[in-house]
mmCIF file of C-alpha atoms in Angstrom:
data_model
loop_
_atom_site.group_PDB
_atom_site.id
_atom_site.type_symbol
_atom_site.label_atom_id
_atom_site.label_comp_id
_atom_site.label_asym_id
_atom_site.label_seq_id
_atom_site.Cartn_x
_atom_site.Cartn_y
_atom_site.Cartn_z
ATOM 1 C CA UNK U 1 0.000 0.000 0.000
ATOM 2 C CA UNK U 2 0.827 3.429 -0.825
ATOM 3 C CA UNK U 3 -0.561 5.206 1.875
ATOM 4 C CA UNK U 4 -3.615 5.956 -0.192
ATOM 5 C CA UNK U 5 -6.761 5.884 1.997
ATOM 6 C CA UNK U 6 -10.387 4.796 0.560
ATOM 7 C CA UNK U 7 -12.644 7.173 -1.248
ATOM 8 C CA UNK U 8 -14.687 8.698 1.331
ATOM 9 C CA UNK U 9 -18.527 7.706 0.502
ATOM 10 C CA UNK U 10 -20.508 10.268 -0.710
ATOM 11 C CA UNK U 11 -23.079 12.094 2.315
ATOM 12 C CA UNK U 12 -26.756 11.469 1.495
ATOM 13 C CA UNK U 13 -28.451 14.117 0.815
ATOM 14 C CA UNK U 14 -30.151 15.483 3.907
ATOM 15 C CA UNK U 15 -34.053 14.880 4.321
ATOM 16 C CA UNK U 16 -36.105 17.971 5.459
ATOM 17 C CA UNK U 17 -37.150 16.840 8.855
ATOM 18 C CA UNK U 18 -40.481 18.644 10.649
ATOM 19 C CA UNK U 19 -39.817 20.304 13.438
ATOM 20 C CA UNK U 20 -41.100 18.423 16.915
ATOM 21 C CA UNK U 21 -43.436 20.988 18.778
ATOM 22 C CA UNK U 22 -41.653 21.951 22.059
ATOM 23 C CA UNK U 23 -44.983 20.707 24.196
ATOM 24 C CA UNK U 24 -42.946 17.309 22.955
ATOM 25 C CA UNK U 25 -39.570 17.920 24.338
ATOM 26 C CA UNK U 26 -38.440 16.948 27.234
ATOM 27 C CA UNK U 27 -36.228 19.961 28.620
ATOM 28 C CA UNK U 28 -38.813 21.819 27.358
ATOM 29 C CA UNK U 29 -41.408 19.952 29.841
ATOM 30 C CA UNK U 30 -39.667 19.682 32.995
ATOM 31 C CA UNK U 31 -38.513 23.706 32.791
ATOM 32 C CA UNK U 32 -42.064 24.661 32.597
ATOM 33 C CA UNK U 33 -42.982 22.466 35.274
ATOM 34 C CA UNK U 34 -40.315 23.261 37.501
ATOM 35 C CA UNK U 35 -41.235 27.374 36.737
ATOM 36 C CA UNK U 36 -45.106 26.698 37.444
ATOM 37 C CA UNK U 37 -43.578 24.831 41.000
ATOM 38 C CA UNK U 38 -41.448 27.250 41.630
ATOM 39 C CA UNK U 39 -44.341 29.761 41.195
ATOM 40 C CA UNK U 40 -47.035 27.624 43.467
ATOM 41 C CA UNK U 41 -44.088 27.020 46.239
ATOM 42 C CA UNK U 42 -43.244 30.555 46.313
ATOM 43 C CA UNK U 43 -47.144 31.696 46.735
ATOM 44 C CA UNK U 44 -47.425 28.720 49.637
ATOM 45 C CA UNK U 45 -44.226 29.711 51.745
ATOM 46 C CA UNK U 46 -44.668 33.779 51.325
ATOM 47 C CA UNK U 47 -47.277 33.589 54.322
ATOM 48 C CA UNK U 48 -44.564 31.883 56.685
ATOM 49 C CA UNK U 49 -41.944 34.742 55.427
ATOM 50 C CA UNK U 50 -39.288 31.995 54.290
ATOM 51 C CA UNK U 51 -38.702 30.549 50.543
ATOM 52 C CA UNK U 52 -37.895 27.134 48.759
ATOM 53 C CA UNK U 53 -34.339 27.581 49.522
ATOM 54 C CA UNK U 54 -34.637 28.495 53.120
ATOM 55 C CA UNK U 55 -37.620 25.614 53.851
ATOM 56 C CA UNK U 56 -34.275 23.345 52.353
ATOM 57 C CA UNK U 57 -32.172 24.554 55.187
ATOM 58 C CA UNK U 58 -34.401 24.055 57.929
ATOM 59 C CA UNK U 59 -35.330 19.982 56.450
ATOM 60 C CA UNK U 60 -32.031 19.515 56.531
ATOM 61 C CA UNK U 61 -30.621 20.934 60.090
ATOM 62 C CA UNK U 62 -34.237 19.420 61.593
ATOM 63 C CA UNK U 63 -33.262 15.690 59.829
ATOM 64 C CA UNK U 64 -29.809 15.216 61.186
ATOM 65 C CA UNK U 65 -27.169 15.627 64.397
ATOM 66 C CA UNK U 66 -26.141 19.634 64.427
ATOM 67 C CA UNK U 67 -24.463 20.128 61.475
ATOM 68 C CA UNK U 68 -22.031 22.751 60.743
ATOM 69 C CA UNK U 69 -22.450 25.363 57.843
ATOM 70 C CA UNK U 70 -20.207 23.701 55.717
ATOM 71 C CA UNK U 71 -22.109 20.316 55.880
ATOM 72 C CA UNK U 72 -25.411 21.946 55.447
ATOM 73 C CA UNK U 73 -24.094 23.393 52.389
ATOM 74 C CA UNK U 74 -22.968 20.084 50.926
ATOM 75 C CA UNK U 75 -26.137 18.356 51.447
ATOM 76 C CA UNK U 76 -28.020 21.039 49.429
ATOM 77 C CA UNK U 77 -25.270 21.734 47.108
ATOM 78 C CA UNK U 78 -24.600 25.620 47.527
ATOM 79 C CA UNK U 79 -21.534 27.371 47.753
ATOM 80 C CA UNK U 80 -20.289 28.440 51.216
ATOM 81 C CA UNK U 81 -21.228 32.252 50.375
ATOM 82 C CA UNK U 82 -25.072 31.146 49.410
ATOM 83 C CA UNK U 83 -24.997 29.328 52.572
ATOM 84 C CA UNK U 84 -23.782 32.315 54.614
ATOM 85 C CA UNK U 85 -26.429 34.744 53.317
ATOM 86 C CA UNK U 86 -29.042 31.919 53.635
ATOM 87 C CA UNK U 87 -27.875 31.312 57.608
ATOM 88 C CA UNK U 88 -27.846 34.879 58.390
ATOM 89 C CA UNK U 89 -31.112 35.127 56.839
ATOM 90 C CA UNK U 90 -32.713 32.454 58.785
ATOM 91 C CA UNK U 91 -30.859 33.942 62.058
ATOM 92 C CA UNK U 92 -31.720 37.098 61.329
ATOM 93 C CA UNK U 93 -35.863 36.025 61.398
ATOM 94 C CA UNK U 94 -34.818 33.615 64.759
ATOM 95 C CA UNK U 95 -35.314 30.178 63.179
ATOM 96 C CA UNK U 96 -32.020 28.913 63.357
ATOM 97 C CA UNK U 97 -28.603 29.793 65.828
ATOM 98 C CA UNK U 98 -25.150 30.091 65.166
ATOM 99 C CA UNK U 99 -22.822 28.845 67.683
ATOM 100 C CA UNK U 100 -18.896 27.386 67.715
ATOM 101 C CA UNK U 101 -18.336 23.946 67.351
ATOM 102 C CA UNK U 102 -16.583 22.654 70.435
ATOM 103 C CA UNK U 103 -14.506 20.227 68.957
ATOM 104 C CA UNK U 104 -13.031 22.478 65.913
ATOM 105 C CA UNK U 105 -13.585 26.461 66.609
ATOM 106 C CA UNK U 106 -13.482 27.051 63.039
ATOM 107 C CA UNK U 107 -16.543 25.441 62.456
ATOM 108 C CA UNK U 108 -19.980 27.009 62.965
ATOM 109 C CA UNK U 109 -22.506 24.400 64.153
ATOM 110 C CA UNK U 110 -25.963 25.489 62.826
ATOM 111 C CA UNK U 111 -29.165 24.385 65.154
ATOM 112 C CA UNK U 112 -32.599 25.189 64.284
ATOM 113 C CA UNK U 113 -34.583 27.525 67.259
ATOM 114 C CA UNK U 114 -38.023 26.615 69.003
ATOM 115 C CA UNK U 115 -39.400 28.956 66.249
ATOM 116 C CA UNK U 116 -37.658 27.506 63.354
ATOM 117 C CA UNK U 117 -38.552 24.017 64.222
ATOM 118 C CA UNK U 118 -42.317 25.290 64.567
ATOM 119 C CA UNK U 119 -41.840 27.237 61.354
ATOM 120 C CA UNK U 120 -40.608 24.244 59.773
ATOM 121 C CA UNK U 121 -43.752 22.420 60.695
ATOM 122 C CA UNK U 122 -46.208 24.445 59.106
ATOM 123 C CA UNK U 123 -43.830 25.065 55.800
ATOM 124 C CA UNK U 124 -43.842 21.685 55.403
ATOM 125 C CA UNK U 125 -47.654 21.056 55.418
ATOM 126 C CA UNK U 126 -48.332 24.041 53.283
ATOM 127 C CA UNK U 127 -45.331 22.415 50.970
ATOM 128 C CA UNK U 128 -47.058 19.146 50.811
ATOM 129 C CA UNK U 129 -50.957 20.399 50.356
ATOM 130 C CA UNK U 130 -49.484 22.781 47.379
ATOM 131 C CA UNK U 131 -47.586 20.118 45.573
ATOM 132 C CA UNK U 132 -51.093 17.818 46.015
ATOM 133 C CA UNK U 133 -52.688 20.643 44.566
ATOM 134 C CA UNK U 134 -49.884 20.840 41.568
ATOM 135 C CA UNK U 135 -49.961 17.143 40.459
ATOM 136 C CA UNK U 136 -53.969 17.424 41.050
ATOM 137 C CA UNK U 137 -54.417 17.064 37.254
ATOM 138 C CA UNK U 138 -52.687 13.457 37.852
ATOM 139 C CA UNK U 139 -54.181 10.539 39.184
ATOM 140 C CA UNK U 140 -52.761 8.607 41.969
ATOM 141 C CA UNK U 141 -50.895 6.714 40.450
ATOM 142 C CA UNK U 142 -49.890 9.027 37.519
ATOM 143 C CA UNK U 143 -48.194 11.308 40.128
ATOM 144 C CA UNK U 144 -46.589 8.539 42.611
ATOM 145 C CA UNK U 145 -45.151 7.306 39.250
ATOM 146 C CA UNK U 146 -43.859 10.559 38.422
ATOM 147 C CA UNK U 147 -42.327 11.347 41.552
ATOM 148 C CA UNK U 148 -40.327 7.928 41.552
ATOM 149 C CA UNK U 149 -38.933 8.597 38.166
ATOM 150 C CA UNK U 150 -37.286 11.921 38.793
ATOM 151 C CA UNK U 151 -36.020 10.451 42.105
ATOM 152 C CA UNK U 152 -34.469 7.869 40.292
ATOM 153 C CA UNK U 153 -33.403 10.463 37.954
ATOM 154 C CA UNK U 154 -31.659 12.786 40.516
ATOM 155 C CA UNK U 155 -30.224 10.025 42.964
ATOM 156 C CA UNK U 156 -28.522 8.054 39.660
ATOM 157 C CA UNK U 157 -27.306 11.808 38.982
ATOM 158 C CA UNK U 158 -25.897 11.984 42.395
ATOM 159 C CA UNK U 159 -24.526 8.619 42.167
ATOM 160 C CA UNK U 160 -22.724 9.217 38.395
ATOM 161 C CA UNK U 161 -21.378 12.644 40.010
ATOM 162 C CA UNK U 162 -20.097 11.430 43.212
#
């Protein structure tokens, strides 16, 4: 041989293809239905003076051992400055407390207050009667379906990430 590589074959000649209406696509889908949750959550937590990200903080300090800032922000996946503003926030309204961590001093352990743990309560039942009221248009067994699938969906994410 030469050297000489094979004739490359020739392209086909491209087929006009219709274009898929977005209602069809799936990025398309789960935007819109995050931005119409996003909407409904933000209308159910405004009473209780907190917001989606701030209800986050509180599940998480309420579902574990004290936690320090740090931790809290890598179980919700925020940088350390979005965890600062959302901790002074919540301190600043008297639902959670700062205080140094006695083993390590450079740590700040983050506990939720009396009134945090009571706000907490009642953003979580608001949380769950709006999202009944958001996958209303589902049937049972429509929406229990749905919500497995995107936890499958964001756990395997985790996992592949991790």
């Amino acid at each position: 041989m030469t050297g000489e590589r094979p004739p490359v074959p020739p392209v086909p000649p491209a087929r006009h293809v219709p274009p898929v209406p977005l209602e069809s696509r799936l990025g398309y889908l789960l935007k819109h239905a995050q931005q119409r949750l996003a909407r409904a959550s933000a209308a159910a937590l405004a009473p209780l003076g907190i917001d989606g990200h701030e209800l986050a903080v509180l599940a998480v300090l309420a579902a574990e051992y004290p936690l320090s800032q740090v931790e809290v922000a890598g179980r919700l996946g925020v940088d350390r400055t979005t965890m600062v503003a959302l901790v002074d926030g919540l301190e600043d309204q008297g639902l959670v407390e700062r205080r140094r961590s006695p083993a390590d001093r450079r740590k700040n352990i983050v506990e939720l207050t009396p009134e945090g743990r009571d706000c907490l309560d009642r953003a979580e039942r608001a949380r769950l009667a709006m999202e009944r009221r958001f996958l209303d248009p589902l049937d049972e067994e429509t929406a229990a379906a749905l919500v497995r699938a995107l936890r499958i969906l964001v756990v395997e994410e985790r996992r592949i990430a991790e």
